[in-house]
Coordinates of C-alpha atoms and ligand atoms in Angstrom, one line a residue:
M1 CA 11.6 -6.7 -22.5
D2 CA 14.0 -5.5 -20.0
Y3 CA 12.6 -3.9 -16.8
K4 CA 14.7 -1.9 -14.3
I5 CA 13.5 -2.4 -10.8
T6 CA 14.8 -0.6 -7.7
L7 CA 14.7 -2.9 -4.6
I8 CA 14.4 -1.3 -1.2
P9 CA 14.7 -4.2 1.3
G10 CA 14.6 -1.7 4.3
D11 CA 14.5 -2.8 7.9
G12 CA 13.2 -5.7 10.0
I13 CA 11.7 -8.4 7.9
G14 CA 12.0 -6.2 4.8
P15 CA 15.1 -7.9 3.3
E16 CA 13.7 -11.5 3.7
I17 CA 10.4 -10.7 2.1
V18 CA 11.8 -8.6 -0.7
E19 CA 14.2 -11.5 -1.5
E20 CA 11.3 -13.9 -2.0
A21 CA 9.4 -11.4 -4.2
R22 CA 12.6 -11.0 -6.3
Q23 CA 12.7 -14.7 -6.8
V24 CA 9.1 -14.7 -7.9
L25 CA 9.8 -12.0 -10.4
D26 CA 12.8 -14.0 -11.7
R27 CA 10.6 -17.0 -12.1
V28 CA 8.1 -14.9 -14.0
G29 CA 10.9 -13.7 -16.2
E30 CA 12.0 -17.3 -16.9
V31 CA 8.6 -18.6 -17.7
Y32 CA 7.4 -15.6 -19.8
G33 CA 10.7 -14.4 -21.4
H34 CA 11.2 -11.1 -19.6
R35 CA 14.3 -9.7 -18.0
F36 CA 14.2 -8.0 -14.7
S37 CA 17.3 -6.2 -13.5
Y38 CA 17.6 -4.9 -10.0
K39 CA 19.5 -2.1 -8.1
K40 CA 19.3 -2.1 -4.3
I41 CA 19.1 1.1 -2.3
L42 CA 19.0 1.8 1.4
M43 CA 16.1 3.5 3.0
G44 CA 14.9 3.8 6.6
G45 CA 16.9 2.7 9.6
C46 CA 19.6 0.9 7.6
S47 CA 20.2 4.1 5.7
I48 CA 20.5 6.1 8.9
D49 CA 23.1 3.6 10.1
A50 CA 25.1 3.9 6.9
F51 CA 24.7 7.6 6.0
G52 CA 23.0 9.4 8.9
V53 CA 19.8 10.1 6.9
P54 CA 16.8 7.9 6.0
L55 CA 17.1 8.4 2.3
T56 CA 20.1 9.9 0.4
D57 CA 19.7 12.0 -2.8
E58 CA 21.6 9.3 -4.7
A59 CA 19.2 6.6 -3.6
L60 CA 16.3 8.7 -4.6
E61 CA 17.9 9.3 -8.0
T62 CA 18.4 5.6 -8.5
A63 CA 14.8 5.0 -7.8
R64 CA 13.8 7.8 -10.1
N65 CA 15.8 6.3 -13.0
S66 CA 14.2 2.9 -12.7
D67 CA 10.9 1.6 -14.1
S68 CA 9.5 0.8 -10.7
V69 CA 10.3 0.3 -7.1
L70 CA 9.7 -2.7 -4.8
L71 CA 9.8 -1.9 -1.0
G72 CA 9.9 -4.3 2.0
A73 CA 9.3 -2.1 5.1
V74 CA 11.1 0.5 7.0
G75 CA 11.4 1.4 10.7
G76 CA 12.0 -0.3 14.0
N77 CA 10.6 -0.3 17.5
V78 CA 9.7 3.3 18.4
G79 CA 10.9 4.0 21.9
N80 CA 13.8 1.6 22.2
S81 CA 15.7 2.3 19.0
R82 CA 18.6 4.6 18.2
W83 CA 16.7 5.5 15.0
Y84 CA 14.1 7.4 17.0
D85 CA 16.3 9.6 19.3
V86 CA 16.7 12.1 16.5
A87 CA 14.7 14.9 14.9
P88 CA 11.5 13.7 13.2
N89 CA 12.8 14.5 9.7
L90 CA 15.7 12.0 10.3
R91 CA 13.7 9.0 11.4
P92 CA 13.2 6.0 9.2
E93 CA 9.6 6.9 8.3
A94 CA 10.8 10.3 6.9
G95 CA 12.5 8.3 4.2
L96 CA 9.2 6.9 3.1
L97 CA 7.6 10.3 3.0
A98 CA 10.5 11.7 1.1
I99 CA 10.4 9.0 -1.6
R100 CA 6.6 9.4 -2.0
K101 CA 6.9 13.2 -2.4
G102 CA 10.2 13.0 -4.4
L103 CA 8.7 10.6 -7.0
G104 CA 5.3 12.3 -7.1
L105 CA 3.5 9.1 -5.8
F106 CA 0.2 10.7 -5.0
A107 CA -2.1 7.7 -5.5
N108 CA -1.9 5.0 -2.9
I109 CA -3.9 1.9 -3.8
R110 CA -4.6 -0.5 -0.9
P111 CA -6.8 -3.5 -1.7
A112 CA -8.5 -5.2 1.3
Y113 CA -9.9 -8.6 0.4
L114 CA -11.2 -11.4 2.5
Y115 CA -9.5 -14.7 1.5
K116 CA -12.1 -17.5 1.8
E117 CA -9.3 -19.8 3.1
L118 CA -8.5 -17.3 5.9
A119 CA -12.0 -16.2 6.8
G120 CA -11.5 -17.9 10.2
A121 CA -9.0 -15.1 11.1
C122 CA -11.5 -12.3 10.3
P123 CA -12.4 -10.7 13.6
L124 CA -16.0 -9.9 12.4
K125 CA -19.0 -12.1 13.0
D126 CA -20.2 -14.4 10.2
S127 CA -23.4 -12.4 10.0
V128 CA -21.4 -9.3 9.3
I129 CA -19.0 -10.9 6.9
G130 CA -21.9 -12.2 4.7
N131 CA -20.5 -13.1 1.3
G132 CA -17.2 -11.6 2.2
F133 CA -15.7 -8.3 1.0
D134 CA -13.3 -7.0 -1.6
M135 CA -12.5 -3.3 -1.6
V136 CA -9.7 -0.9 -2.6
I137 CA -8.8 2.1 -0.6
M138 CA -7.6 4.9 -2.8
R139 CA -5.7 7.2 -0.5
E140 CA -4.2 10.6 -1.5
L141 CA -0.6 10.3 -0.5
T142 CA 1.4 13.6 -1.0
G143 CA -0.9 16.3 0.3
G144 CA -3.0 17.2 3.4
L145 CA -1.7 17.1 6.9
Y146 CA 1.3 15.0 6.1
F147 CA 2.9 17.7 4.0
G148 CA 1.4 21.0 5.2
E149 CA 3.3 23.6 7.1
R150 CA 3.9 22.7 10.7
Y151 CA 5.7 23.9 13.8
T152 CA 6.1 23.5 17.5
K153 CA 7.1 26.7 19.3
E154 CA 6.4 28.9 22.3
I155 CA 3.8 31.5 21.7
N156 CA 3.2 34.0 24.6
G157 CA 5.0 31.6 26.9
V158 CA 2.8 28.6 25.9
M159 CA 4.2 25.7 23.9
T160 CA 2.0 25.4 20.8
A161 CA 2.0 23.0 17.9
M162 CA 0.4 23.5 14.5
D163 CA -0.2 21.2 11.5
T164 CA -2.0 22.4 8.4
L165 CA -4.3 20.5 6.1
V166 CA -4.1 21.9 2.6
Y167 CA -5.6 20.6 -0.7
S168 CA -5.8 22.2 -4.1
E169 CA -8.4 21.4 -6.7
E170 CA -5.7 19.8 -8.9
E171 CA -4.5 17.5 -6.1
I172 CA -8.1 16.3 -5.5
R173 CA -8.9 15.9 -9.1
R174 CA -6.0 13.7 -10.1
I175 CA -6.6 11.2 -7.2
A176 CA -10.3 11.2 -7.9
V177 CA -9.7 10.4 -11.6
K178 CA -7.5 7.4 -10.5
A179 CA -10.3 6.2 -8.2
F180 CA -12.9 6.4 -10.9
D181 CA -10.6 4.7 -13.4
I182 CA -10.1 1.8 -11.0
A183 CA -13.9 1.7 -10.2
M184 CA -14.6 1.2 -14.0
K185 CA -12.5 -2.0 -13.9
R186 CA -14.3 -3.2 -10.8
R187 CA -17.9 -3.0 -9.5
K188 CA -18.3 0.7 -10.6
S189 CA -18.9 2.2 -7.2
V190 CA -16.9 5.0 -5.5
I191 CA -17.5 6.0 -1.9
S192 CA -15.7 9.3 -1.3
V193 CA -14.9 9.8 2.4
D194 CA -14.5 13.2 3.9
K195 CA -15.4 15.4 6.9
A196 CA -17.4 18.0 4.9
N197 CA -19.6 18.8 7.9
V198 CA -16.6 20.5 9.5
L199 CA -13.6 21.0 7.2
D200 CA -13.2 23.4 4.3
S201 CA -10.7 21.0 2.6
S202 CA -13.4 18.3 2.7
R203 CA -16.0 20.6 1.2
L204 CA -13.7 21.4 -1.7
W205 CA -12.9 17.6 -1.9
R206 CA -16.6 16.8 -2.3
K207 CA -17.2 19.5 -5.0
V208 CA -14.2 18.4 -7.1
V209 CA -15.1 14.7 -6.8
E210 CA -18.6 15.5 -8.0
E211 CA -17.2 17.3 -11.0
V212 CA -15.0 14.3 -11.9
A213 CA -17.9 11.9 -11.4
K214 CA -19.7 13.6 -14.3
D215 CA -17.1 12.0 -16.7
Y216 CA -18.0 8.6 -15.4
P217 CA -21.8 8.2 -15.7
E218 CA -21.6 4.4 -15.2
V219 CA -20.0 4.8 -11.7
T220 CA -22.1 5.4 -8.7
L221 CA -20.7 8.0 -6.3
T222 CA -21.7 8.1 -2.7
H223 CA -20.3 10.5 -0.1
M224 CA -19.6 9.3 3.4
L225 CA -18.3 11.1 6.5
V226 CA -15.1 9.6 7.8
D227 CA -16.5 8.8 11.3
N228 CA -19.4 7.0 9.7
C229 CA -17.1 5.2 7.4
A230 CA -15.0 3.9 10.3
M231 CA -18.2 2.4 11.7
Q232 CA -19.6 1.1 8.4
L233 CA -16.3 -0.8 7.7
V234 CA -17.0 -3.1 10.7
M235 CA -20.8 -3.1 10.3
N236 CA -21.2 -3.8 6.6
P237 CA -17.8 -4.1 4.9
G238 CA -19.4 -5.7 1.8
Q239 CA -20.8 -2.4 0.7
F240 CA -17.4 -0.9 -0.2
D241 CA -15.8 -1.2 -3.7
V242 CA -13.5 1.8 -4.2
V243 CA -13.0 4.1 -1.2
L244 CA -11.6 7.4 -2.2
T245 CA -10.1 9.6 0.6
E246 CA -7.4 12.1 1.6
N247 CA -4.1 11.2 3.2
M248 CA -4.7 11.1 6.9
F249 CA -8.2 9.5 6.7
G250 CA -6.8 7.0 4.3
D251 CA -3.9 6.1 6.6
I252 CA -6.4 5.3 9.4
L253 CA -9.1 3.6 7.3
S254 CA -6.7 1.5 5.4
D255 CA -5.4 0.0 8.7
E256 CA -8.9 -0.7 9.8
A257 CA -9.8 -2.3 6.4
S258 CA -6.7 -4.5 6.5
M259 CA -7.3 -5.5 10.1
I260 CA -10.8 -6.8 9.3
T261 CA -9.4 -9.1 6.6
G262 CA -7.6 -10.9 9.5
S263 CA -4.6 -11.4 7.4
I264 CA -2.5 -8.2 7.0
G265 CA 0.4 -10.4 5.9
M266 CA -1.5 -11.0 2.7
L267 CA -2.2 -7.4 1.6
S268 CA -0.3 -5.6 -1.1
S269 CA -0.3 -1.9 -2.1
A270 CA 0.9 0.4 -4.8
S271 CA 1.8 4.1 -4.8
M272 CA 1.6 5.6 -8.3
N273 CA 2.5 8.8 -10.0
E274 CA 0.5 10.4 -12.8
G275 CA 1.6 7.7 -15.2
K276 CA 2.7 4.1 -14.8
F277 CA 5.6 4.5 -12.4
G278 CA 4.9 3.0 -9.0
L279 CA 6.3 2.0 -5.7
Y280 CA 5.0 -1.4 -4.5
E281 CA 5.0 -2.5 -0.9
P282 CA 3.2 -4.8 1.5
S283 CA 0.6 -3.1 3.7
H284 CA 2.2 -4.4 6.9
G285 CA 5.2 -3.0 8.7
S286 CA 8.8 -4.1 9.4
A287 CA 7.9 -6.5 12.3
P288 CA 11.3 -6.2 14.0
D289 CA 10.3 -8.9 16.6
I290 CA 10.4 -11.7 14.0
A291 CA 13.1 -10.3 11.7
G292 CA 15.7 -12.9 10.6
K293 CA 13.7 -15.9 11.9
D294 CA 12.3 -17.1 8.6
M295 CA 8.8 -16.5 10.0
A296 CA 7.6 -13.5 8.0
N297 CA 4.8 -14.0 5.5
P298 CA 6.2 -13.0 2.1
I299 CA 2.8 -13.1 0.3
A300 CA 1.9 -9.4 0.7
T301 CA 5.3 -8.5 -0.9
I302 CA 4.9 -11.1 -3.6
L303 CA 1.4 -9.8 -4.4
S304 CA 2.8 -6.3 -4.5
A305 CA 5.2 -7.5 -7.1
A306 CA 2.2 -8.9 -9.0
M307 CA 0.6 -5.4 -8.8
M308 CA 3.8 -4.0 -10.3
L309 CA 3.6 -6.4 -13.2
S310 CA 0.1 -5.3 -14.0
Y311 CA 0.1 -1.6 -13.2
S312 CA 3.6 -0.5 -14.2
F313 CA 4.4 -3.0 -16.9
D314 CA 1.0 -4.0 -18.3
L315 CA 1.9 -7.7 -17.8
D316 CA -1.6 -8.7 -16.8
K317 CA -1.2 -12.4 -17.7
E318 CA 2.0 -12.6 -15.6
A319 CA 0.4 -10.8 -12.7
E320 CA -2.5 -13.3 -12.8
A321 CA -0.1 -16.2 -12.8
V322 CA 1.5 -15.0 -9.6
E323 CA -1.9 -14.4 -8.0
N324 CA -3.0 -17.9 -9.0
A325 CA 0.1 -19.4 -7.6
V326 CA -0.6 -17.7 -4.3
Q327 CA -4.2 -18.9 -4.3
Q328 CA -3.0 -22.4 -5.1
V329 CA -0.6 -22.6 -2.1
L330 CA -3.4 -21.4 0.2
T331 CA -5.8 -24.0 -1.3
E332 CA -3.1 -26.7 -0.7
G333 CA -3.0 -25.7 2.9
Y334 CA 0.4 -24.1 3.2
R335 CA 0.6 -21.3 5.9
T336 CA 3.2 -19.1 7.4
P337 CA 2.9 -18.8 11.2
D338 CA 0.8 -15.5 11.1
I339 CA -2.0 -17.2 9.1
M340 CA -1.6 -20.7 10.5
S341 CA -4.7 -22.7 11.6
E342 CA -5.4 -26.3 12.6
G343 CA -4.9 -28.9 9.9
C344 CA -2.7 -26.7 7.7
K345 CA 1.0 -27.1 6.9
K346 CA 3.3 -24.6 8.6
V347 CA 6.1 -23.2 6.4
G348 CA 8.7 -20.5 6.8
T349 CA 9.4 -17.4 4.6
K350 CA 11.7 -19.1 2.2
E351 CA 9.7 -22.3 1.8
M352 CA 6.5 -20.2 1.1
G353 CA 8.4 -18.2 -1.6
R354 CA 9.7 -21.4 -3.1
L355 CA 6.3 -23.0 -3.2
I356 CA 4.8 -20.0 -5.0
C357 CA 7.7 -19.9 -7.5
E358 CA 7.2 -23.6 -8.3
R359 CA 3.5 -22.9 -9.1
I360 CA 4.1 -20.1 -11.6
K361 CA 3.4 -21.7 -15.0
Ligands
IPM1 C1 1.5 3.9 6.1 C2 2.3 4.2 7.3 C3 3.0 5.6 7.1 C4 2.0 6.6 6.8 C5 4.0 6.0 8.2 C6 5.0 4.9 8.5 C7 4.6 7.3 8.0 O1 1.5 4.3 8.4 O2 2.1 3.8 5.0 O3 0.3 3.8 6.2 O4 1.4 7.1 7.8 O5 1.7 6.9 5.7
MG2 MG1 -0.5 3.7 8.1

């Protein structure tokens, strides 16, 4: 089959890591007899430089007309970059929000998994790590505080800012359904995170999630308040399977979850619409400080491409081949600088990509 993929290299280390993931896809195509064709678009700072906006309508159209999207990272150093001396809706990150909204990518899936080989980098005590952890954060991505009405203006002589947090039943239901569907393929547990002791939107969240849970009698549903969840993640991370939560809570908790793995350079993510269309990207950022130095870890992007193979194209065997190749290079002791430890073999971005390609059989 022929699959049309939009590539968004973006800023910082984005172009280097996307290039390695593209080579991995080509290798999968070669070995398994598929054809992947690519169109590149600009998003983020590079698009601001070229067109004055972080995402053009044409670029969004190109992405819309493809079968899926692979993204590196967008943005630069806040504070010392020309990309940030402009209105918020013209900054690099606005491109990311626009593509999420524009393509209806409401379901953000962020796995956080402790690699045995990298357990030394986990900042938690051995007694807390126990047998390790393997969770998926299912974050709502196109509603809540990120997309509610907002303003900053003077009211009665006082500067006042407002952001609004809105969720409809439908928005909650569709993300809850995705979370329960994924839980059915995993350990059949959903922990739904909210702030129902304070927020109306959270009380509706809880009610709708409970309704959805009735259709999944095999899945255990637990509710957890967000502040407690932040604490539980570092106290007993092994208890989490699927964490279901709204946009802002998910933004914060997914950073916490990725940090405790100790290897954010390894974590992939997917943002999906109602169907099989998705945007796949590493969980980490654009790391401008190491851009162009052949130091970035391409594994998160390569694993994001594997998620694409499985979630968007139903190529589960191919996705597994990529995951196995990654596992194999780790077992053989190859490490990029971010995950380097004593006794291992240090390699750069390109070499890591090549080693993984070589092991796809
Ligand atoms: C993320 C990022 C974005 C978000 C930023 C860059 C707008 O932090 O993908 O988690 O808050 O969603
Ligand atoms: Mg974030």
